[in-house]
Coordinates of N, CA, C and O in Angstrom, one line a residue:
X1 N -28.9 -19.7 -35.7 CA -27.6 -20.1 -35.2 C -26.6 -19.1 -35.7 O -26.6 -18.6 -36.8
X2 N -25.5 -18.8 -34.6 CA -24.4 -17.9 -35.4 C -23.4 -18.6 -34.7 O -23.5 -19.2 -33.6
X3 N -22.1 -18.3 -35.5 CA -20.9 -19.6 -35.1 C -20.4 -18.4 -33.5 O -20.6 -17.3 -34.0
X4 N -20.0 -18.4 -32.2 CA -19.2 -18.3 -31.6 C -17.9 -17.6 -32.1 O -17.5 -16.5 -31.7
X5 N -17.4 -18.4 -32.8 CA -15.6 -17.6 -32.7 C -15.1 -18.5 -34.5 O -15.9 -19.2 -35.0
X6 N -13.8 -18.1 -35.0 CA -13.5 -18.6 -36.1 C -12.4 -19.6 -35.3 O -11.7 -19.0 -34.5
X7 N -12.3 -20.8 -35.4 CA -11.3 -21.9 -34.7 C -10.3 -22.1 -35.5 O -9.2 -22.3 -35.0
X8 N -10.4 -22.0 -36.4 CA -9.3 -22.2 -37.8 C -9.2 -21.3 -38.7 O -10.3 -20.6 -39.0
X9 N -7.5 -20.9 -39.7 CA -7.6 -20.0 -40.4 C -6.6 -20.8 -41.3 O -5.8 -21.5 -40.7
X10 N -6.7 -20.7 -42.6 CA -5.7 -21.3 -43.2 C -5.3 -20.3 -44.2 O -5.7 -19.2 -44.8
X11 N -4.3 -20.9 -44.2 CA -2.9 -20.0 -45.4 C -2.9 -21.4 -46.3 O -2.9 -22.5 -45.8
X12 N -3.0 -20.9 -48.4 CA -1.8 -22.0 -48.4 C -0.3 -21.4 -48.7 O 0.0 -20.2 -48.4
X13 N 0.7 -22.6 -49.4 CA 1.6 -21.8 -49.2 C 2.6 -22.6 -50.0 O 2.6 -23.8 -49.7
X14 N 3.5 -22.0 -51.1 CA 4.0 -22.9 -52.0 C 5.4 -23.5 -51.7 O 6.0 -24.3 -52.5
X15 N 6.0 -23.2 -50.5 CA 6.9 -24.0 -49.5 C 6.8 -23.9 -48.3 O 7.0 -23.0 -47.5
X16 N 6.4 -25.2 -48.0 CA 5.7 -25.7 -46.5 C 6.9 -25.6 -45.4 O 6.7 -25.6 -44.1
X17 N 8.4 -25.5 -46.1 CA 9.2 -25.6 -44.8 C 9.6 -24.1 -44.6 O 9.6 -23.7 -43.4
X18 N 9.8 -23.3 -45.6 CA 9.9 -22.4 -45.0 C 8.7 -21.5 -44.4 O 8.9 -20.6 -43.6
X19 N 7.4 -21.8 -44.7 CA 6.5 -21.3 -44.2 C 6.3 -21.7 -42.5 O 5.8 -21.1 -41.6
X20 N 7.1 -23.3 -42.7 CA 6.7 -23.8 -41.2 C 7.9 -23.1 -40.3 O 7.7 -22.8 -39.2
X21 N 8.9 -23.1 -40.9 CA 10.2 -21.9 -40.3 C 10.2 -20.3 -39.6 O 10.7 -19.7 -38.6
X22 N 9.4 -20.1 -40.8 CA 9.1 -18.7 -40.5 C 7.9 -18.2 -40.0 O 7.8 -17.0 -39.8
X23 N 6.6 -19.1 -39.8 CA 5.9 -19.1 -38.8 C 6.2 -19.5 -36.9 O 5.7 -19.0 -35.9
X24 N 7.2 -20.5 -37.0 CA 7.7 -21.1 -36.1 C 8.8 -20.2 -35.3 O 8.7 -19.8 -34.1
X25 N 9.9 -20.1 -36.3 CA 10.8 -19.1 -35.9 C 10.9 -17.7 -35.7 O 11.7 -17.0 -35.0
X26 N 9.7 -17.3 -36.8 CA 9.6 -15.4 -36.4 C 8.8 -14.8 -35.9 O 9.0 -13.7 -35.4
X27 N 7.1 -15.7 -35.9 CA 6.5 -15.2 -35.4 C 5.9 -15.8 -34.3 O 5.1 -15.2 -33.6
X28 N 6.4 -17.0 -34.0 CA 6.7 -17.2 -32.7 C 5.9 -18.6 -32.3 O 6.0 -19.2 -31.2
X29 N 5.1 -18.9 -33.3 CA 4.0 -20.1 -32.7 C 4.5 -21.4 -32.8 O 5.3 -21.7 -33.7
X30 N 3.9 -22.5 -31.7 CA 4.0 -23.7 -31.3 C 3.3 -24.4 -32.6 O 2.3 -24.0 -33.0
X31 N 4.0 -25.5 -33.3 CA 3.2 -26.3 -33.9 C 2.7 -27.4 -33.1 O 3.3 -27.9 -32.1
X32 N 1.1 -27.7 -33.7 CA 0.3 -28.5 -33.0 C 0.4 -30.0 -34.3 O 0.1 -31.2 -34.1
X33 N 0.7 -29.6 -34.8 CA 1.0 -31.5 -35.8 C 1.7 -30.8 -36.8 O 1.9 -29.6 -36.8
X34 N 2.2 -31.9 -38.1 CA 2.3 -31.8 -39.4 C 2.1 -33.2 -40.1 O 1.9 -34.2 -39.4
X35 N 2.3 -33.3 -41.2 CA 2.1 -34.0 -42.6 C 2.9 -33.5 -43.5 O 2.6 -32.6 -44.3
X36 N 4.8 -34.5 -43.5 CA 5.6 -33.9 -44.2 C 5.0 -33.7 -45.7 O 4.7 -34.7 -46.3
X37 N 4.8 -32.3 -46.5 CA 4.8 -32.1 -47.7 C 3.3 -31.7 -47.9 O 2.9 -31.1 -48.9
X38 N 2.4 -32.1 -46.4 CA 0.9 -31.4 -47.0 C 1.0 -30.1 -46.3 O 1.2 -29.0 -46.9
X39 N 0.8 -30.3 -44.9 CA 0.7 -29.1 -43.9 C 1.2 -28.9 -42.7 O 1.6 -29.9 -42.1
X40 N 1.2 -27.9 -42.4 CA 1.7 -28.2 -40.4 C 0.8 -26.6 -40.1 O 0.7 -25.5 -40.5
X41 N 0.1 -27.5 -38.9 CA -1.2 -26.9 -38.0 C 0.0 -26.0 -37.0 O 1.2 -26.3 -37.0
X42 N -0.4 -24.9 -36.3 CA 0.2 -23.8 -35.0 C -0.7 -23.3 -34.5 O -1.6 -22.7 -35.2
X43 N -1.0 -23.4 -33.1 CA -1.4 -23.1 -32.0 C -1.6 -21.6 -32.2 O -0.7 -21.3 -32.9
X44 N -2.5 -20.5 -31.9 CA -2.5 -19.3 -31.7 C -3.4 -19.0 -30.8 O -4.6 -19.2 -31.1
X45 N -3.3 -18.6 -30.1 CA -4.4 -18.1 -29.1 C -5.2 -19.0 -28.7 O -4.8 -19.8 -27.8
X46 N -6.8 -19.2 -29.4 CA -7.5 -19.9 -28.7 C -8.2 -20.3 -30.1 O -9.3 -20.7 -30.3
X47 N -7.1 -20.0 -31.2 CA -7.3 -20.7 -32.3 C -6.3 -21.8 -32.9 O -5.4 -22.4 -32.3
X48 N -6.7 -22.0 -34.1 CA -5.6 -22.7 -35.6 C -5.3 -21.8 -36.3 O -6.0 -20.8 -36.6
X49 N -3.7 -22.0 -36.8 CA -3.0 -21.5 -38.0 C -2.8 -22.7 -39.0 O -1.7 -23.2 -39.1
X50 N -3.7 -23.0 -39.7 CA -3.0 -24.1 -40.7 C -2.8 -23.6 -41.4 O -3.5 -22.7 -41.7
X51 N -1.1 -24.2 -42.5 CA -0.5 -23.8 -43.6 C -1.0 -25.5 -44.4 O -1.1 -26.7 -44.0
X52 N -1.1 -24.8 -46.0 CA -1.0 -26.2 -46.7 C -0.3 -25.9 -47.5 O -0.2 -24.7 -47.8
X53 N 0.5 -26.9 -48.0 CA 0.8 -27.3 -49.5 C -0.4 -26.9 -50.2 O -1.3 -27.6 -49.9
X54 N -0.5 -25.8 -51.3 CA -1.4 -25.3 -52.0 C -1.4 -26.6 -52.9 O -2.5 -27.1 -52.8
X55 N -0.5 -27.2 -53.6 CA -0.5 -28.3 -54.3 C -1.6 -29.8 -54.0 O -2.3 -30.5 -54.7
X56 N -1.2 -29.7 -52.4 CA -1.2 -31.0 -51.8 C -2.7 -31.2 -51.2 O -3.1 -32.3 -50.7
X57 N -3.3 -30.5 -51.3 CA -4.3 -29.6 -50.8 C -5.8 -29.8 -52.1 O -7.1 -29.7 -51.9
X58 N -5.1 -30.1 -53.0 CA -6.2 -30.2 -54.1 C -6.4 -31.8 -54.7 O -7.4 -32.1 -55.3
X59 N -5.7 -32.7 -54.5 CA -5.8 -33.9 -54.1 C -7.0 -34.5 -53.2 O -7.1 -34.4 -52.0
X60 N -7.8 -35.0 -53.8 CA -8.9 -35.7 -53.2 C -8.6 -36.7 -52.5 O -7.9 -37.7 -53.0
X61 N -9.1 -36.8 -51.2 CA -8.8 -38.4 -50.2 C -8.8 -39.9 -51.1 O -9.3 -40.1 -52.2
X62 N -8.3 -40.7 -50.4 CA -8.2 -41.9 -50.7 C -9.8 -42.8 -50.5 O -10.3 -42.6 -49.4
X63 N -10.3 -43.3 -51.2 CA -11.7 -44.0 -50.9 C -11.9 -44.5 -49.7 O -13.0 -44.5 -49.1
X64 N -10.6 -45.1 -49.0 CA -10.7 -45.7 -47.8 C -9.4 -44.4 -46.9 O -8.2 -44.7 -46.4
X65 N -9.7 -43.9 -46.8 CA -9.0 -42.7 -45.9 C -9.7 -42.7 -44.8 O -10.9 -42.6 -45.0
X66 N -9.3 -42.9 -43.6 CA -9.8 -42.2 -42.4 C -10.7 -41.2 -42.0 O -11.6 -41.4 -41.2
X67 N -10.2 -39.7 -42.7 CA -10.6 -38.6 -42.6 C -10.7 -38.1 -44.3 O -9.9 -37.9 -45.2
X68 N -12.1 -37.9 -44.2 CA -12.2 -37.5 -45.8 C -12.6 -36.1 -45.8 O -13.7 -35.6 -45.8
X69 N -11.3 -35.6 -45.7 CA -11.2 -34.1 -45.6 C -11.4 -33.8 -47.2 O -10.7 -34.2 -48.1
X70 N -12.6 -32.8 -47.5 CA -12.2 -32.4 -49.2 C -11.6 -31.6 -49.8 O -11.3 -30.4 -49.5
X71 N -11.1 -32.3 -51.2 CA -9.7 -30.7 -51.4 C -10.5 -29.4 -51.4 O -11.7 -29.2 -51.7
X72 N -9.5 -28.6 -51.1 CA -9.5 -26.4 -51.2 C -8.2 -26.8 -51.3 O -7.4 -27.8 -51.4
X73 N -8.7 -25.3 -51.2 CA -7.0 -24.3 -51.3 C -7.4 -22.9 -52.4 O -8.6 -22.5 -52.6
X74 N -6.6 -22.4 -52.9 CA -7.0 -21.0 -53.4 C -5.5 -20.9 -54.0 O -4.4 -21.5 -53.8
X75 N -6.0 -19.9 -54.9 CA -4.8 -19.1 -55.7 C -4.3 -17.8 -55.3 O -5.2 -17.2 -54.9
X76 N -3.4 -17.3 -55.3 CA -3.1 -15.9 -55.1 C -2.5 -15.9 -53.4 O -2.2 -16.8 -52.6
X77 N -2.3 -14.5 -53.3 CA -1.6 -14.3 -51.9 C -2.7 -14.3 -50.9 O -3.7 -13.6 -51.0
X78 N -2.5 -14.9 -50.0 CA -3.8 -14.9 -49.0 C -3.6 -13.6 -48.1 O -2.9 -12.7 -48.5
X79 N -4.2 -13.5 -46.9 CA -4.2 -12.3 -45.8 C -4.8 -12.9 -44.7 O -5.7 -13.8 -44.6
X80 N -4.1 -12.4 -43.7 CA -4.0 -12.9 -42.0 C -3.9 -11.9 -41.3 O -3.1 -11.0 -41.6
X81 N -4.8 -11.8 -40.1 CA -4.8 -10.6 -39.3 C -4.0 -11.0 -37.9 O -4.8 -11.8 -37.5
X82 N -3.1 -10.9 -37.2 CA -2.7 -11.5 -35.8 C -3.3 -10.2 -35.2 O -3.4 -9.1 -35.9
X83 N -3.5 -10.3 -34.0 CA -4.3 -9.0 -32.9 C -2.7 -8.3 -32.3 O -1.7 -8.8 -32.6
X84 N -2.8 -7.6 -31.8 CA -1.7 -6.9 -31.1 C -1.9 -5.5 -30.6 O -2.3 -4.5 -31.3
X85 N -1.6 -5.6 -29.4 CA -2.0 -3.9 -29.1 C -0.8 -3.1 -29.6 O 0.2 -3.6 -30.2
X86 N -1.0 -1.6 -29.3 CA 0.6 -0.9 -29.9 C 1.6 -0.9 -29.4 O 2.6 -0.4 -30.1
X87 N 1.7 -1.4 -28.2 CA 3.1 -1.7 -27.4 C 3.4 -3.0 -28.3 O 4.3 -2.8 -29.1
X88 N 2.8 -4.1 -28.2 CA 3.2 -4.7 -29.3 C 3.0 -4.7 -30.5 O 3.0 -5.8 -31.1
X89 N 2.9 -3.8 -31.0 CA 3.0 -3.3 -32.7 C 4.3 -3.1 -32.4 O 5.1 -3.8 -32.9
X90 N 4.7 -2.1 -31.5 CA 6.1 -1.3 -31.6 C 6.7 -2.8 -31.5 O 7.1 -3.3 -32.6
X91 N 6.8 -3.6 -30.5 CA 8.0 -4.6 -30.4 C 7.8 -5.5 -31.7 O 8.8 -6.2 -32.0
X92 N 6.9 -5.6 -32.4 CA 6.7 -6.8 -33.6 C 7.8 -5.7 -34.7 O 8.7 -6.2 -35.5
X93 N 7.7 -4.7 -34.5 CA 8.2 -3.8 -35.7 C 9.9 -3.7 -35.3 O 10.8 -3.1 -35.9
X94 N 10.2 -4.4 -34.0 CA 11.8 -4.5 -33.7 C 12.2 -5.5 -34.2 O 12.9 -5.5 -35.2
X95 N 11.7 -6.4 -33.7 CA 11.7 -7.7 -34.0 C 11.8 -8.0 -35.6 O 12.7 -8.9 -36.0
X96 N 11.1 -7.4 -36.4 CA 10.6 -7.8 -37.7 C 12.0 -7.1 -38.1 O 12.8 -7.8 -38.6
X97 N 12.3 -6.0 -38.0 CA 13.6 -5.5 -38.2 C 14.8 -6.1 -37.8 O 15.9 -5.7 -38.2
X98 N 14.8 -6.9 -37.0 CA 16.1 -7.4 -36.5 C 16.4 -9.1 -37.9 O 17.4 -9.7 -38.4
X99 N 14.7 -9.4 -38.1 CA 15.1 -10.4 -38.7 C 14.7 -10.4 -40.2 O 14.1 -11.2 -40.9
X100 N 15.5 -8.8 -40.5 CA 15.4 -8.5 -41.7 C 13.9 -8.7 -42.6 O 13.9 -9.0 -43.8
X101 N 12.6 -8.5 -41.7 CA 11.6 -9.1 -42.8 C 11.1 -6.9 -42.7 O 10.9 -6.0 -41.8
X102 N 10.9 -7.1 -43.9 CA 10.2 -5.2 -44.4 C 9.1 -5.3 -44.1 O 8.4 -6.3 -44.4
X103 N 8.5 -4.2 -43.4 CA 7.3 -4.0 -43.5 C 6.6 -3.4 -44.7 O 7.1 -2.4 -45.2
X104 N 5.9 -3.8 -45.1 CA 5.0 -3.2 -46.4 C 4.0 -2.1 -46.1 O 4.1 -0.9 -46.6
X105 N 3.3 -2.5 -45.3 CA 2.6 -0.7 -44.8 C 2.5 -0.5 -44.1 O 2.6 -1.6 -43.4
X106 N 2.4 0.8 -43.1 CA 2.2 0.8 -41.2 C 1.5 2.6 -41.4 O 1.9 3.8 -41.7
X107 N 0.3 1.9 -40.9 CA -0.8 3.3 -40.9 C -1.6 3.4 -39.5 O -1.6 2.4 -38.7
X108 N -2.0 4.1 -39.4 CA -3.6 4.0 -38.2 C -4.5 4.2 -39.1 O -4.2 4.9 -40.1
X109 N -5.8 3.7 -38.8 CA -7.0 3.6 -39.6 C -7.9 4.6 -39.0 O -7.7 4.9 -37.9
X110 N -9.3 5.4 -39.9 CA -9.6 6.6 -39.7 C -10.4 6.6 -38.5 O -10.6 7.6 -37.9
X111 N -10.9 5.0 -38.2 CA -11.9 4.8 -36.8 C -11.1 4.6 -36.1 O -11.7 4.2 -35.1
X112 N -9.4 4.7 -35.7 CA -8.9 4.6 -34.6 C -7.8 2.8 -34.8 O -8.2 1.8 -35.3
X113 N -6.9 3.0 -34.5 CA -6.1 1.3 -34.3 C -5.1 1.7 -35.4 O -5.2 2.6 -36.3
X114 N -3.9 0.9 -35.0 CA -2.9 0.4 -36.2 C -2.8 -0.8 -36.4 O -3.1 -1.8 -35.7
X115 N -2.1 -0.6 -38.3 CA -1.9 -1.8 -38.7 C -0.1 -1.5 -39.3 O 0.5 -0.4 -39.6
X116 N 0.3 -2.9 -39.3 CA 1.6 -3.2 -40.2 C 1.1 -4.0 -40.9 O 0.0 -4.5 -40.8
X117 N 1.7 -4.3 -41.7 CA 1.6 -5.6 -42.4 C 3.0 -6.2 -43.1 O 4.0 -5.4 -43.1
X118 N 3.2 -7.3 -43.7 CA 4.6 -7.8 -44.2 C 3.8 -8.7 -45.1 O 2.6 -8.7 -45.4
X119 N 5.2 -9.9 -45.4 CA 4.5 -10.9 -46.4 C 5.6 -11.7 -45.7 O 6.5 -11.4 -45.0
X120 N 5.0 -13.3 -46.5 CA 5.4 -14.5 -45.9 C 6.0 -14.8 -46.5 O 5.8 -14.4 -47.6
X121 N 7.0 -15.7 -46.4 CA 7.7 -16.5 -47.6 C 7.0 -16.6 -48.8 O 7.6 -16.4 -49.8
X122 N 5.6 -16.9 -48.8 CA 4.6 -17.5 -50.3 C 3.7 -16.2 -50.7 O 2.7 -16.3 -51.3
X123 N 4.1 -15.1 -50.4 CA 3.8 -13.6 -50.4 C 2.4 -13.4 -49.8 O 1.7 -12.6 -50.4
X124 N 2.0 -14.0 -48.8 CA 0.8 -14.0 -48.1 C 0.9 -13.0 -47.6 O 2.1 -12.7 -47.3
X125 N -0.2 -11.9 -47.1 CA 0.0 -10.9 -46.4 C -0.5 -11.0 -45.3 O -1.5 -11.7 -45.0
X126 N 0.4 -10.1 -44.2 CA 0.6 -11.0 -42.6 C 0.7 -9.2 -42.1 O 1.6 -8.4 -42.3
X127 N -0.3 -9.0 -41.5 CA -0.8 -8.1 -40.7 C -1.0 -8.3 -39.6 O -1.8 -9.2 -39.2
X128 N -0.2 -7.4 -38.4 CA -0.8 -7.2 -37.1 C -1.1 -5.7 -36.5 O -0.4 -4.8 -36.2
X129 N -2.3 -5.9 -36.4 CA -3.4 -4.8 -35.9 C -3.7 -4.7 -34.7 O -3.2 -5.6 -34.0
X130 N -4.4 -3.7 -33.9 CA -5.2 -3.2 -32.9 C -6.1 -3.5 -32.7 O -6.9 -2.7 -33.0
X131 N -6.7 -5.0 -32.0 CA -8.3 -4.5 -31.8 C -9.0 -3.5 -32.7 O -9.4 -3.6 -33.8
X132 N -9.1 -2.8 -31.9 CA -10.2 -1.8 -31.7 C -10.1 -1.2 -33.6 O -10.6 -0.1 -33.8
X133 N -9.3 -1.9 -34.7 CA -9.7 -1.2 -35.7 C -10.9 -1.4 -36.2 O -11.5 -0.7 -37.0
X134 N -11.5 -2.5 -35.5 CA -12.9 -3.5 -35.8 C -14.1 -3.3 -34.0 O -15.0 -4.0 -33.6
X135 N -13.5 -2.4 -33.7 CA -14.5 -1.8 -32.5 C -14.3 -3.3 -31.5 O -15.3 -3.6 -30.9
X136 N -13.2 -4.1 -31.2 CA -12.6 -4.5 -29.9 C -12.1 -3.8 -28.9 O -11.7 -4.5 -27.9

């Protein structure tokens, strides 16, 4: 067996509103639910973007819970790849400029493709790449 595709990607993130702000408002995605103070799920493509409460996240379900989701979560700054060709490299890189967020690096890679990258409110690093840096 090999899985098809990754359906979900999670960030956590040590403030959920501005994470849900500035996923919502800069980089442009639809939220698909939340849970004020744990998480809020975003539509991407033909995937998930969930953000957690890094906090909220390590909390074990209730004995009688519904959904006995078990706690994760992680320490440190996570990393996210969004896809984008170079016409939209160039416009993410206006955009990201207009709404004052810096880019942190912006290179092409030695097999061909570019990357930017930035950081998130909770210093997650938030990269959008070329396909083809990964032979797409």
């Amino acid at each position: 067996m090999t899985p098809s595709a990754i359906l979900e990607s999670a960030l956590y993130v040590n403030d959920l509103k501005a994470a849900e702000a500035f996923y919502r408002d800069i980089i442009g995605l639809d939220a698909l639910g939340k849970v004020e103070g744990r998480h809020v799920f975003f539509r991407c493509g033909d995937g998930v973007l969930l953000l957690f409460n890094a906090e909220a996240t390590k909390i074990p379900p209730a004995p009688d819970a519904r959904l006995k989701v078990p706690p994760h979560g992680t320490a440190g700054e996570g990393h996210l790849c969004f896809a984008a060709t170079a016409d939209e490299i160039a416009a993410w890189r206006k955009h990201l400029a207009a709404n004052n967020i810096a880019i942190e690096s912006d290179f092409e890679w030695p097999q061909g493709g570019h990357s930017i990258y930035i950081r998130d409110p909770s210093g997650n690093s938030i990269e959008f790449a070329e396909p083809r840096i990964w032979g797409f």
